[in-house]
mmCIF file of C-alpha atoms and ligand atoms in Angstrom:
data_model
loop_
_atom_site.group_PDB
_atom_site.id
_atom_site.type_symbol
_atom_site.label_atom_id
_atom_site.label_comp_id
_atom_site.label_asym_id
_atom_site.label_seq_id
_atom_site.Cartn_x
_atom_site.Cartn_y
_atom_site.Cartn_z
ATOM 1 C CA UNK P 1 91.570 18.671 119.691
ATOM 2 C CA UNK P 2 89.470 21.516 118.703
ATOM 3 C CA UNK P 3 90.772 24.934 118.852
ATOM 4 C CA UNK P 4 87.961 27.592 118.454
ATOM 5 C CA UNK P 5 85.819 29.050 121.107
ATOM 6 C CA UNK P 6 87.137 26.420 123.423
ATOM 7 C CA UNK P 7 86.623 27.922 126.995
ATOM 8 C CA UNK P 8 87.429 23.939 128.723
ATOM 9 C CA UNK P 9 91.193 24.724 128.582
ATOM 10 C CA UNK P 10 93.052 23.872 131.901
ATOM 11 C CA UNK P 11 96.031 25.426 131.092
ATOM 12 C CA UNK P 12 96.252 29.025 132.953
ATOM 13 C CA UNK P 13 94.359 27.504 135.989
ATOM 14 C CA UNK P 14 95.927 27.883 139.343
ATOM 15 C CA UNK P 15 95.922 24.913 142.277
ATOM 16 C CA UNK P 16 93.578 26.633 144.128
ATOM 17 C CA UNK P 17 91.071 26.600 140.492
ATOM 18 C CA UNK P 18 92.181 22.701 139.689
ATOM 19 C CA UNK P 19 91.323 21.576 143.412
ATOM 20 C CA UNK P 20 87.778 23.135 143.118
ATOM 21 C CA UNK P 21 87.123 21.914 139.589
ATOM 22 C CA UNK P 22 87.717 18.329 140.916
ATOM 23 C CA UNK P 23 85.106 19.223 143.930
ATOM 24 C CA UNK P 24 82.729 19.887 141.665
ATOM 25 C CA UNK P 25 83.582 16.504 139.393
ATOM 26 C CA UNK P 26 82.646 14.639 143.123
ATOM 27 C CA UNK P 27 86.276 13.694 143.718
ATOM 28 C CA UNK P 28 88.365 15.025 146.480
ATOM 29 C CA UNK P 29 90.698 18.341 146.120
ATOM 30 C CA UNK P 30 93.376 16.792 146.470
ATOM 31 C CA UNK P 31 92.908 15.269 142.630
ATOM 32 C CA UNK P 32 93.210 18.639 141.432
ATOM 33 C CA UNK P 33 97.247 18.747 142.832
ATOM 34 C CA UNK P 34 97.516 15.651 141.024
ATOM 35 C CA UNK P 35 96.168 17.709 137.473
ATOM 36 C CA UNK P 36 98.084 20.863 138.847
ATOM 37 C CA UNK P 37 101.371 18.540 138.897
ATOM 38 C CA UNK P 38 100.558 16.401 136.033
ATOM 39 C CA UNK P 39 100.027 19.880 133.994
ATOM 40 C CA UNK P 40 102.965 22.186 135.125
ATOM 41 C CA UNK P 41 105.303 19.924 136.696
ATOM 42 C CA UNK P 42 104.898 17.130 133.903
ATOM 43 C CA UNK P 43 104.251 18.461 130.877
ATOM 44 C CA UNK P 44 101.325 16.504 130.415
ATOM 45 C CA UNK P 45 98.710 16.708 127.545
ATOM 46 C CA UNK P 46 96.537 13.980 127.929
ATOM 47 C CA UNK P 47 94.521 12.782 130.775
ATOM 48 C CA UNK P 48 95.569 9.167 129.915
ATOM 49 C CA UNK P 49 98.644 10.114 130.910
ATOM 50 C CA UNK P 50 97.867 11.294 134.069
ATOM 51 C CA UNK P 51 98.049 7.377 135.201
ATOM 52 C CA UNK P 52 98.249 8.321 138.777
ATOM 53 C CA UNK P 53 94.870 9.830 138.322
ATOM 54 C CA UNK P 54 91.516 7.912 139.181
ATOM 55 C CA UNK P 55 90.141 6.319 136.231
ATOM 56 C CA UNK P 56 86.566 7.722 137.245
ATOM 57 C CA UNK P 57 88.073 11.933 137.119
ATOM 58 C CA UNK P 58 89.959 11.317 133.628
ATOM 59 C CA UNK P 59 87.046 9.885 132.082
ATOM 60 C CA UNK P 60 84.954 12.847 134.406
ATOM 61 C CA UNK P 61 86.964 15.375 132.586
ATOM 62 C CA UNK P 62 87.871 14.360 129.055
ATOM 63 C CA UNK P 63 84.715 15.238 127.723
ATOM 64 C CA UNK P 64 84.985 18.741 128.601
ATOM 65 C CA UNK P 65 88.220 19.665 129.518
ATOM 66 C CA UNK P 66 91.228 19.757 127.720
ATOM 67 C CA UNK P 67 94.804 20.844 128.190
ATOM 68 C CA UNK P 68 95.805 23.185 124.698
ATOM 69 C CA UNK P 69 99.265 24.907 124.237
ATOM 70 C CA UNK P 70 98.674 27.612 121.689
ATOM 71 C CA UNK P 71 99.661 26.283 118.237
ATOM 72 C CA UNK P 72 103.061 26.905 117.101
ATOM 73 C CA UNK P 73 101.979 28.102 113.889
ATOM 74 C CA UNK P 74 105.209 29.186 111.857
ATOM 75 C CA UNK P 75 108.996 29.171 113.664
ATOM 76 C CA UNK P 76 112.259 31.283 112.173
ATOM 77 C CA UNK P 77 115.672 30.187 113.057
ATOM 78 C CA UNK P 78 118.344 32.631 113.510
ATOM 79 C CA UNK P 79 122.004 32.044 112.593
ATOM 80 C CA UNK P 80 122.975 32.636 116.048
ATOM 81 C CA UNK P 81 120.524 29.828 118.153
ATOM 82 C CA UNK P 82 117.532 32.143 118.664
ATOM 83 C CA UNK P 83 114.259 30.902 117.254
ATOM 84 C CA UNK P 84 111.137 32.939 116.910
ATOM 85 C CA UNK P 85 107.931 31.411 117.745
ATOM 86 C CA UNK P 86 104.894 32.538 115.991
ATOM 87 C CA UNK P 87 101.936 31.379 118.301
ATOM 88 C CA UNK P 88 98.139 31.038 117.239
ATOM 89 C CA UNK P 89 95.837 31.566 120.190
ATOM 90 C CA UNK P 90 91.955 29.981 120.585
ATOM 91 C CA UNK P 91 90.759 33.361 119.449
ATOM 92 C CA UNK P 92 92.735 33.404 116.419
ATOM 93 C CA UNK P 93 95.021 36.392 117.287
ATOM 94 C CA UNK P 94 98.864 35.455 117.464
ATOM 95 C CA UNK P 95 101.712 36.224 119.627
ATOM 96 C CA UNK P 96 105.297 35.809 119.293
ATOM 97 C CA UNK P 97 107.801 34.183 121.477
ATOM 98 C CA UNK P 98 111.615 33.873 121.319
ATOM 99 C CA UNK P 99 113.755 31.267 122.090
ATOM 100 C CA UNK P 100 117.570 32.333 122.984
ATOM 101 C CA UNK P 101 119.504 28.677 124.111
ATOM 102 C CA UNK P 102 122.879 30.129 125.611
ATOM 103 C CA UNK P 103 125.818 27.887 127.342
ATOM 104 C CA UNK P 104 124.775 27.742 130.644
ATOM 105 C CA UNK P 105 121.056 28.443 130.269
ATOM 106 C CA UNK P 106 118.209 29.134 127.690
ATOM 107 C CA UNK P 107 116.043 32.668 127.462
ATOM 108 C CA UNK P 108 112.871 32.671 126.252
ATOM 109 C CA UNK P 109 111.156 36.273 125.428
ATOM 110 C CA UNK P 110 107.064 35.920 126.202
ATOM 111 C CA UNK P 111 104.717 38.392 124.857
ATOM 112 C CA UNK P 112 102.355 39.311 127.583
ATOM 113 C CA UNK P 113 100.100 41.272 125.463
ATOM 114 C CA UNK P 114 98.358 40.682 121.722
ATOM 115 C CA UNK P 115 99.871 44.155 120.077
ATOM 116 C CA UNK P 116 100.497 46.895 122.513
ATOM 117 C CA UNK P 117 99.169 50.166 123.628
ATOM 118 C CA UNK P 118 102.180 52.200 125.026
ATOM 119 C CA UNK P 119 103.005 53.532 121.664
ATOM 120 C CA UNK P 120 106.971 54.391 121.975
ATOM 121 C CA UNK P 121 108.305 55.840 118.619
ATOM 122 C CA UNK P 122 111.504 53.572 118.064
ATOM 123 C CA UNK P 123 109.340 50.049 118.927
ATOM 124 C CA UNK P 124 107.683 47.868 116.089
ATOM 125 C CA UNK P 125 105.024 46.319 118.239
ATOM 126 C CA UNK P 126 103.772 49.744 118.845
ATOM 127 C CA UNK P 127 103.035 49.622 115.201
ATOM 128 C CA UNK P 128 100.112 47.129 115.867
ATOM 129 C CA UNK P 129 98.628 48.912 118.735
ATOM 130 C CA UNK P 130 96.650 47.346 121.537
ATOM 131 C CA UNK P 131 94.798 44.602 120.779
ATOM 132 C CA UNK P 132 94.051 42.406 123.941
ATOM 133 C CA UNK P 133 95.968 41.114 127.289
ATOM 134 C CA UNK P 134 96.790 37.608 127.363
ATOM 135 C CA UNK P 135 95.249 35.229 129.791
ATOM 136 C CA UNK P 136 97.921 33.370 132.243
ATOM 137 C CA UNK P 137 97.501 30.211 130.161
ATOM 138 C CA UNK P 138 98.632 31.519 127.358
ATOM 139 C CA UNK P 139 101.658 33.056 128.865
ATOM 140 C CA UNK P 140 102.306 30.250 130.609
ATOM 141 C CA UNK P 141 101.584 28.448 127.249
ATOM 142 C CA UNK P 142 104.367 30.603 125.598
ATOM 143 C CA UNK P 143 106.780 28.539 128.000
ATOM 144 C CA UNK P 144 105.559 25.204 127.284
ATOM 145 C CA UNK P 145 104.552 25.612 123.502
ATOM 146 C CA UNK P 146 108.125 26.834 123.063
ATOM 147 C CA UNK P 147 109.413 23.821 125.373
ATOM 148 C CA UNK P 148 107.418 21.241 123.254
ATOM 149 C CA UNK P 149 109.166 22.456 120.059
ATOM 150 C CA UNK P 150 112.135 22.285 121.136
ATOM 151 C CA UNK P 151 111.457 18.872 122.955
ATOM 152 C CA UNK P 152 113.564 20.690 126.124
ATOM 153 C CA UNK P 153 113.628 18.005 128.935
ATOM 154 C CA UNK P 154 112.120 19.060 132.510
ATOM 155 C CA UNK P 155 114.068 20.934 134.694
ATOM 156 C CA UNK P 156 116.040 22.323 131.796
ATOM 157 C CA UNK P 157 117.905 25.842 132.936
ATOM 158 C CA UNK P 158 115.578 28.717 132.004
ATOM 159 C CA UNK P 159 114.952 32.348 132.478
ATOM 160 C CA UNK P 160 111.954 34.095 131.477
ATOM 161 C CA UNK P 161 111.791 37.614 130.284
ATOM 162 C CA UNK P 162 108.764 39.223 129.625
ATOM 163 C CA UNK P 163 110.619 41.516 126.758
ATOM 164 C CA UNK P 164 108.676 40.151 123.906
ATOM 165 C CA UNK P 165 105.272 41.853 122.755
ATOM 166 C CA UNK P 166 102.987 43.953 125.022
ATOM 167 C CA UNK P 167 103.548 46.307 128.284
ATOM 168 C CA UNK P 168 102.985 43.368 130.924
ATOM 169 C CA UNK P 169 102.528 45.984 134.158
ATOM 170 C CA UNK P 170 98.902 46.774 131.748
ATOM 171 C CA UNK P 171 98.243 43.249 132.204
ATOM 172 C CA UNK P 172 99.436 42.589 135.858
ATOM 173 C CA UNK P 173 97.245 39.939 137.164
ATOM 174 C CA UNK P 174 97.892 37.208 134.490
ATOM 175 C CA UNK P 175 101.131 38.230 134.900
ATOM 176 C CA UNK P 176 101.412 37.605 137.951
ATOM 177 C CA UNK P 177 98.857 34.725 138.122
ATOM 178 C CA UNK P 178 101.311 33.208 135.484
ATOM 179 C CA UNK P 179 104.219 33.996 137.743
ATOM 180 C CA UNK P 180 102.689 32.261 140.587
ATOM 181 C CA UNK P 181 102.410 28.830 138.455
ATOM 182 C CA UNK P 182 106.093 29.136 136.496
ATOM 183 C CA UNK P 183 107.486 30.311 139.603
ATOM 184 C CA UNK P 184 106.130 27.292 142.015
ATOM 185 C CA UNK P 185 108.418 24.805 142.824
ATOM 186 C CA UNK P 186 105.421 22.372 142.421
ATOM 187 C CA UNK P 187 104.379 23.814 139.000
ATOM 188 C CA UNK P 188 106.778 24.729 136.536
ATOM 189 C CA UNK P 189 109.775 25.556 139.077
ATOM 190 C CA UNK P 190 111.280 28.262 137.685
ATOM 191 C CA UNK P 191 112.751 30.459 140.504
ATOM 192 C CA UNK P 192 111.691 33.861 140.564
ATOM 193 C CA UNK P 193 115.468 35.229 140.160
ATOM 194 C CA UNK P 194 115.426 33.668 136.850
ATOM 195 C CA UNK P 195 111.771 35.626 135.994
ATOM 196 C CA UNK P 196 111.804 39.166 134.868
ATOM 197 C CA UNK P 197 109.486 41.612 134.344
ATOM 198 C CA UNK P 198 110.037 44.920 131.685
ATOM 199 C CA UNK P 199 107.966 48.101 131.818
ATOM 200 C CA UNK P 200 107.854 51.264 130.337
ATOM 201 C CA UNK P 201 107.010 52.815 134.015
ATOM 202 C CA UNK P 202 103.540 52.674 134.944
ATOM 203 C CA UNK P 203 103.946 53.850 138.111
ATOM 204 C CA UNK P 204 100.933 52.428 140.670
ATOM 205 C CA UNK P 205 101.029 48.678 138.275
ATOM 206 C CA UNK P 206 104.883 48.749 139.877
ATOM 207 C CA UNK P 207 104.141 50.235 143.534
ATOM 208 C CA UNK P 208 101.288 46.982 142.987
ATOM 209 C CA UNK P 209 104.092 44.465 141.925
ATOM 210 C CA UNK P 210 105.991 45.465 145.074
ATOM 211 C CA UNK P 211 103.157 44.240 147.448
ATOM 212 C CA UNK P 212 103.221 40.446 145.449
ATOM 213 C CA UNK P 213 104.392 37.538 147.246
ATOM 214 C CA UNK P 214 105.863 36.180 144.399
ATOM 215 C CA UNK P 215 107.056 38.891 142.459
ATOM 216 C CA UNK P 216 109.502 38.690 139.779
ATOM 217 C CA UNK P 217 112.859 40.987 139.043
ATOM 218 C CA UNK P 218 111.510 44.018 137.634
ATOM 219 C CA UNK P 219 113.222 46.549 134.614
ATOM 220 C CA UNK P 220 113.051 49.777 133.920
ATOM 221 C CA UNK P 221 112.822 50.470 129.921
ATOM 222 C CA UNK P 222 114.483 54.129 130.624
ATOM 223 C CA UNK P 223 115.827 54.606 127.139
ATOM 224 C CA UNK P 224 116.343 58.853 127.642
ATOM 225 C CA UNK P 225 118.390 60.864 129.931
ATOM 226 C CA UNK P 226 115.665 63.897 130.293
ATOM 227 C CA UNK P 227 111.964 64.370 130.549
ATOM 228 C CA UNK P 228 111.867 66.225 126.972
ATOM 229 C CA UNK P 229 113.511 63.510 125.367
ATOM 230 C CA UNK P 230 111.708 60.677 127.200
ATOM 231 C CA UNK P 231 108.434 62.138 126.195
ATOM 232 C CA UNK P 232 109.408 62.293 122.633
ATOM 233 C CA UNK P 233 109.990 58.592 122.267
ATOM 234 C CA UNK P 234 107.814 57.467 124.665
ATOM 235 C CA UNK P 235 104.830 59.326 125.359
ATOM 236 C CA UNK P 236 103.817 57.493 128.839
ATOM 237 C CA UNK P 237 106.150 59.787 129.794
ATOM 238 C CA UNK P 238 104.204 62.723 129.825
ATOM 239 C CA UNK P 239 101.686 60.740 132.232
ATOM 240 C CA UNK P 240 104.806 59.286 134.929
ATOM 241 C CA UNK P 241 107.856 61.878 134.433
ATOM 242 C CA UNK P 242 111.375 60.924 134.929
ATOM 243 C CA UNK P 243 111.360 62.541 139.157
ATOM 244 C CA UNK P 244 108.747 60.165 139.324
ATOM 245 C CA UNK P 245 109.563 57.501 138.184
ATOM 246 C CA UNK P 246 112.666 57.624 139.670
ATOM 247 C CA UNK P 247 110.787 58.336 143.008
ATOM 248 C CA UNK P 248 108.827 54.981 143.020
ATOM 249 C CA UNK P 249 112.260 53.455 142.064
ATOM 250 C CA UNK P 250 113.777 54.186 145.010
ATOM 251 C CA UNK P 251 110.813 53.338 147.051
ATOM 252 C CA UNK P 252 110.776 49.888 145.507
ATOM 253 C CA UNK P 253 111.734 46.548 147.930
ATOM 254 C CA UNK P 254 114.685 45.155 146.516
ATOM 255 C CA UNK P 255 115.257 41.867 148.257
ATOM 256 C CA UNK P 256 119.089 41.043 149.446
ATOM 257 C CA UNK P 257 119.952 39.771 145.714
ATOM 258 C CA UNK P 258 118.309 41.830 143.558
ATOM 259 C CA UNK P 259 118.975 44.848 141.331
ATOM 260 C CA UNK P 260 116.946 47.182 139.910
ATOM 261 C CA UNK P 261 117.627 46.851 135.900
ATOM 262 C CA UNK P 262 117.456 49.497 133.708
ATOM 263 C CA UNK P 263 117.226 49.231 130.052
ATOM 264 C CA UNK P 264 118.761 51.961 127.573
ATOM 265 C CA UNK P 265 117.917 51.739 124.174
ATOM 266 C CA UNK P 266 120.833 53.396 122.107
ATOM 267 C CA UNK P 267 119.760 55.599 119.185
ATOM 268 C CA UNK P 268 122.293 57.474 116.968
ATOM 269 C CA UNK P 269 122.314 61.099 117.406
ATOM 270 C CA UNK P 270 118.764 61.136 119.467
ATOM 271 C CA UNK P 271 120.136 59.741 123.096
ATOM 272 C CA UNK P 272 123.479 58.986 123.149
ATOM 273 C CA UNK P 273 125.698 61.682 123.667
ATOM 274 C CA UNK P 274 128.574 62.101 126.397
ATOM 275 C CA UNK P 275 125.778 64.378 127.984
ATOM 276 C CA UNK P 276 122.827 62.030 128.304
ATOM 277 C CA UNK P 277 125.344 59.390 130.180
ATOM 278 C CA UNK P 278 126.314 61.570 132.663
ATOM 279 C CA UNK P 279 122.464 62.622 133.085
ATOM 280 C CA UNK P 280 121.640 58.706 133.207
ATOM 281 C CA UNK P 281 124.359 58.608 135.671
ATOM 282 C CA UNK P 282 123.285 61.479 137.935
ATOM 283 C CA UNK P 283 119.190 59.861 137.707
ATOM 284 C CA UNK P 284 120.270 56.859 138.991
ATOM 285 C CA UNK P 285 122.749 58.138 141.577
ATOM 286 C CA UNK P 286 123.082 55.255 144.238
ATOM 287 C CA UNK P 287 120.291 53.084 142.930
ATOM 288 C CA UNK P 288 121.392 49.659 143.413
ATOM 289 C CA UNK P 289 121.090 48.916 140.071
ATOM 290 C CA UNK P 290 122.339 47.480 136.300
ATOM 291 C CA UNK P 291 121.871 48.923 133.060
ATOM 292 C CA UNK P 292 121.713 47.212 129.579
ATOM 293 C CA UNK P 293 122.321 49.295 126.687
ATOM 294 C CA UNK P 294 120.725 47.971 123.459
ATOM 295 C CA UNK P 295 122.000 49.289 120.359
ATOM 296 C CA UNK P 296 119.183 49.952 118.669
ATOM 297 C CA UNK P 297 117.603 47.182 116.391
ATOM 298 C CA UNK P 298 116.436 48.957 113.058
ATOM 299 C CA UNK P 299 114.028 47.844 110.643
ATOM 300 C CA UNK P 300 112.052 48.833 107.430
ATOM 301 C CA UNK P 301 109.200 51.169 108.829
ATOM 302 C CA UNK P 302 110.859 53.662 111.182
ATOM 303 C CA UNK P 303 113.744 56.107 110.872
ATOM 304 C CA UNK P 304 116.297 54.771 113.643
ATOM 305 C CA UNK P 305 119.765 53.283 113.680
ATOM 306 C CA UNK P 306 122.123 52.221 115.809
ATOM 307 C CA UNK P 307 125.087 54.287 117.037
ATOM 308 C CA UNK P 308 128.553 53.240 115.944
ATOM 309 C CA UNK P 309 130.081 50.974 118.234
ATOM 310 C CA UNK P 310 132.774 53.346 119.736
ATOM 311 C CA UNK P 311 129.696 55.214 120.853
ATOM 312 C CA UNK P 312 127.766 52.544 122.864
ATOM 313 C CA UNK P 313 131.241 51.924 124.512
ATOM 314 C CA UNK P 314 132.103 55.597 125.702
ATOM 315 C CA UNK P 315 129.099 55.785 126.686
ATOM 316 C CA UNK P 316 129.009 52.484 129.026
ATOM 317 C CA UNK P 317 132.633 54.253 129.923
ATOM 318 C CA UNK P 318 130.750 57.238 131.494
ATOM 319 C CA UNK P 319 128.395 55.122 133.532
ATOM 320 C CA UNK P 320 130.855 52.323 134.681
ATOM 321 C CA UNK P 321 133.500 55.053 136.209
ATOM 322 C CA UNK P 322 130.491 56.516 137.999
ATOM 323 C CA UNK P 323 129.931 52.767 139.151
ATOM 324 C CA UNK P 324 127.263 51.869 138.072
ATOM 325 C CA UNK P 325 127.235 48.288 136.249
ATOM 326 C CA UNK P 326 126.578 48.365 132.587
ATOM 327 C CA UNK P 327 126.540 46.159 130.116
ATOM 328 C CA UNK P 328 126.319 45.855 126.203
ATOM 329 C CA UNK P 329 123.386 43.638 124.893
ATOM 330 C CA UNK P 330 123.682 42.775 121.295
ATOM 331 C CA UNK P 331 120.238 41.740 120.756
ATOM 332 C CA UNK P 332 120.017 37.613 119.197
ATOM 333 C CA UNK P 333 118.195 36.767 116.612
ATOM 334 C CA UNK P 334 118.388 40.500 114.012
ATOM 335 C CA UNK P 335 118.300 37.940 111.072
ATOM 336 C CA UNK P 336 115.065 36.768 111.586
ATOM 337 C CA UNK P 337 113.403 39.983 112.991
ATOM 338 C CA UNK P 338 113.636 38.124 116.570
ATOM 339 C CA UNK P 339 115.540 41.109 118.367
ATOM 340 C CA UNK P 340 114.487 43.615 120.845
ATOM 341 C CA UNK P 341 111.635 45.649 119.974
ATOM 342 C CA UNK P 342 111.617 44.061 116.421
ATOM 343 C CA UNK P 343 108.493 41.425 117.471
ATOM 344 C CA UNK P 344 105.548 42.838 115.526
ATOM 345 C CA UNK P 345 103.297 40.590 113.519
ATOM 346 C CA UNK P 346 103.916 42.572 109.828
ATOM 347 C CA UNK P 347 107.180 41.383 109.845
ATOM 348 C CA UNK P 348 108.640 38.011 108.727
HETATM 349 N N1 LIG A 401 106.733 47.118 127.168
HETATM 350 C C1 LIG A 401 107.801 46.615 127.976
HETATM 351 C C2 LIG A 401 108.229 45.252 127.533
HETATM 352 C C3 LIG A 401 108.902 45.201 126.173
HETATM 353 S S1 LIG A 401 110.582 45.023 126.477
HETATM 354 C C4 LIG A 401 108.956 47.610 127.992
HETATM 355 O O1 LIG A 401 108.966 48.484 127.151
HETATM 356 O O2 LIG A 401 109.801 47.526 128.866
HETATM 357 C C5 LIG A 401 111.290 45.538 125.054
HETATM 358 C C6 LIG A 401 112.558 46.306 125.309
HETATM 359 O O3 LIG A 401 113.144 46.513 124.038
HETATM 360 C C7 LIG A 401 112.293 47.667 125.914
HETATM 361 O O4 LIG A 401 113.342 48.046 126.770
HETATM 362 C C8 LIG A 401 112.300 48.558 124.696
HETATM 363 O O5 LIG A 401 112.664 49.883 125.032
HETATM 364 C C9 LIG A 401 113.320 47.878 123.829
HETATM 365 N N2 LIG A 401 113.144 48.112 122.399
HETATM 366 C C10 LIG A 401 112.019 48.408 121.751
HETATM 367 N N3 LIG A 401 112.255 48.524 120.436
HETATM 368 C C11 LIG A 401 113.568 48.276 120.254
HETATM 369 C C12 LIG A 401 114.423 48.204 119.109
HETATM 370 N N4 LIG A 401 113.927 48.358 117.899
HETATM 371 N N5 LIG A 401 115.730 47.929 119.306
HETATM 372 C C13 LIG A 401 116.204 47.692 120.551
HETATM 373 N N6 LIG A 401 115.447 47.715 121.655
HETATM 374 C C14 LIG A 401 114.139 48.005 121.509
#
């Protein structure tokens, strides 16, 4: 198969795209469900296997069309299960993705951006800066790159985080286009529950997000407990304070099941005093929601650390007795530079 320039990839097209592309091979729409299933719901990567297919569309599209995962170029394995994908996309440009296989069900981390543009102080992707959103084929090829390698069998227990690489709400559409396809139960089938979105706060991407129909659980990255210190380490907020912010949070839809999830970097001496949990605590109020504190993961270029462990846990104290559920993420994969904020391309 060749890679460069190739604009005949199907993967990233939607039912809707497949049923029209077989119109305009002269065969009915309904041969594009048959690619849209053979592609998402099968795994497929060659028309010959698509046996259900009319010989007369297969040999219609094989000289043009083709179905290419992005190339899993180089792959780290950490002690603890995680592995970190290093994908090569058409253009050349690489993302990484990371696999996190648990008891009960696998994680994998997708990038939704090349780089990223939001430039928070503590984060090593921000090191890259923005280079370029990624299509919904190469999101969704994230998924099934990252199932081929690990030859995971259909129907295999999965959630999807978009945690890894990029600010996704600055790349909502493919988001959300490849949302629609992983979240189908005739595509990929993964159930939106099991689908999460993270953003920094960009305030009208998330009042957009609550108008999808198939929108996925959505976090908060709120990592300070005041406007002076959120703007320090991440200066979107400057743009969408805190009262904002929390504003559009409480506006947002949460179906029956959901909670709003709100994710608390932990950074010694910076945000983590007895003072900035009861201010977390008093911003979130009644929120129905869950926060994750992540001790911080550190790494060669920039000057944070962790807090000692007693610290994370009076800190969780403070929330918890104001009830609000939190819990302590130890981020997988540190050995391999696979953990939380730690994706960035000049590593590894
Ligand atoms: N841009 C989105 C998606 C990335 S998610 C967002 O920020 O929400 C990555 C999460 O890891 C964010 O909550 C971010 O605050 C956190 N993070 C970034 N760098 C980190 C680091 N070095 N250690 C731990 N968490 C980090």
């Amino acid at each position: 198969m060749t890679l460069a320039g190739h604009n005949g990839n199907l993967l990233g097209l939607n039912q809707e795209e497949l049923e029209n592309l077989a119109e305009s091979l002269g065969q009915p729409r309904y041969r594009g469900r048959q690619l849209y299933h053979g592609i998402y719901a099968r795994w497929i990567r060659n028309f010959d296997e698509l046996t259900d297919l009319n010989r007369d569309f297969r040999s219609a599209l094989e000289p043009h069309k083709e179905i290419i995962y992005p190339q899993a170029e180089r792959h780290f394995c950490s002690r603890d299960g995680a592995v970190r994908y290093l994908f090569r996309l058409q253009d050349s440009s690489s993302v990484e993705t990371v696999y996190m296989p648990d008891e009960d069900r696998t994680t994998l981390c997708l990038s939704s951006q090349v780089g990223c543009a939001v430039d928070c102080k503590f984060c090593f992707t921000a090191m890259l800066g923005a280079k370029r959103n990624l299509t919904a084929g190469e999101i969704i090829g994230q998924v099934l790159g990252v199932a081929a390698g690990q030859n995971m069998v259909r129907g295999a227990r999965l959630n999807l985080v978009f945690m890894g690489m990029g600010e996704p709400m600055l790349n909502l559409p493919q988001v959300l286009k490849a949302v629609s396809i992983l979240a189908d139960p005739k595509g990929v089938g993964i159930t939106l529950r099991h689908i999460a979105v993270s953003t920094v706060g960009i305030l009208p991407r998330i009042e957009e997000l609550a108008l999808a129909p198939m929108r996925p659980k959505l976090a908060i990255s709120l990592n300070a407990s005041s406007d002076e210190q959120r703007s320090a380490l991440m200066p979107i907020n400057k743009k969408y304070p805190l009262a904002d912010l929390m504003r559009v949070c409480r506006a947002y839809p949460l179906r029956s099941w959901e909670h709003l999830m709100f994710e608390y970097v932990m950074l010694d001496g910076c945000n983590d005093s007895d003072d900035d949990a009861r201010r977390v605590a008093d911003l979130l109020g009644d929120l129905r929601s869950r926060v994750n504190l992540i001790p911080y993961n550190s790494g060669p270029e920039l000057p944070y650390r962790a807090p000692e462990f007693e610290r994370v846990l009076a800190f969780q104290k403070i929330l918890t007795d104001r009830r609000i559920p939190t819990f302590i993420r130890i981020s997988r994969g540190q050995d391999i530079h696979a953990a939380c904020g730690q994706l960035s391309l000049s590593i590894g």
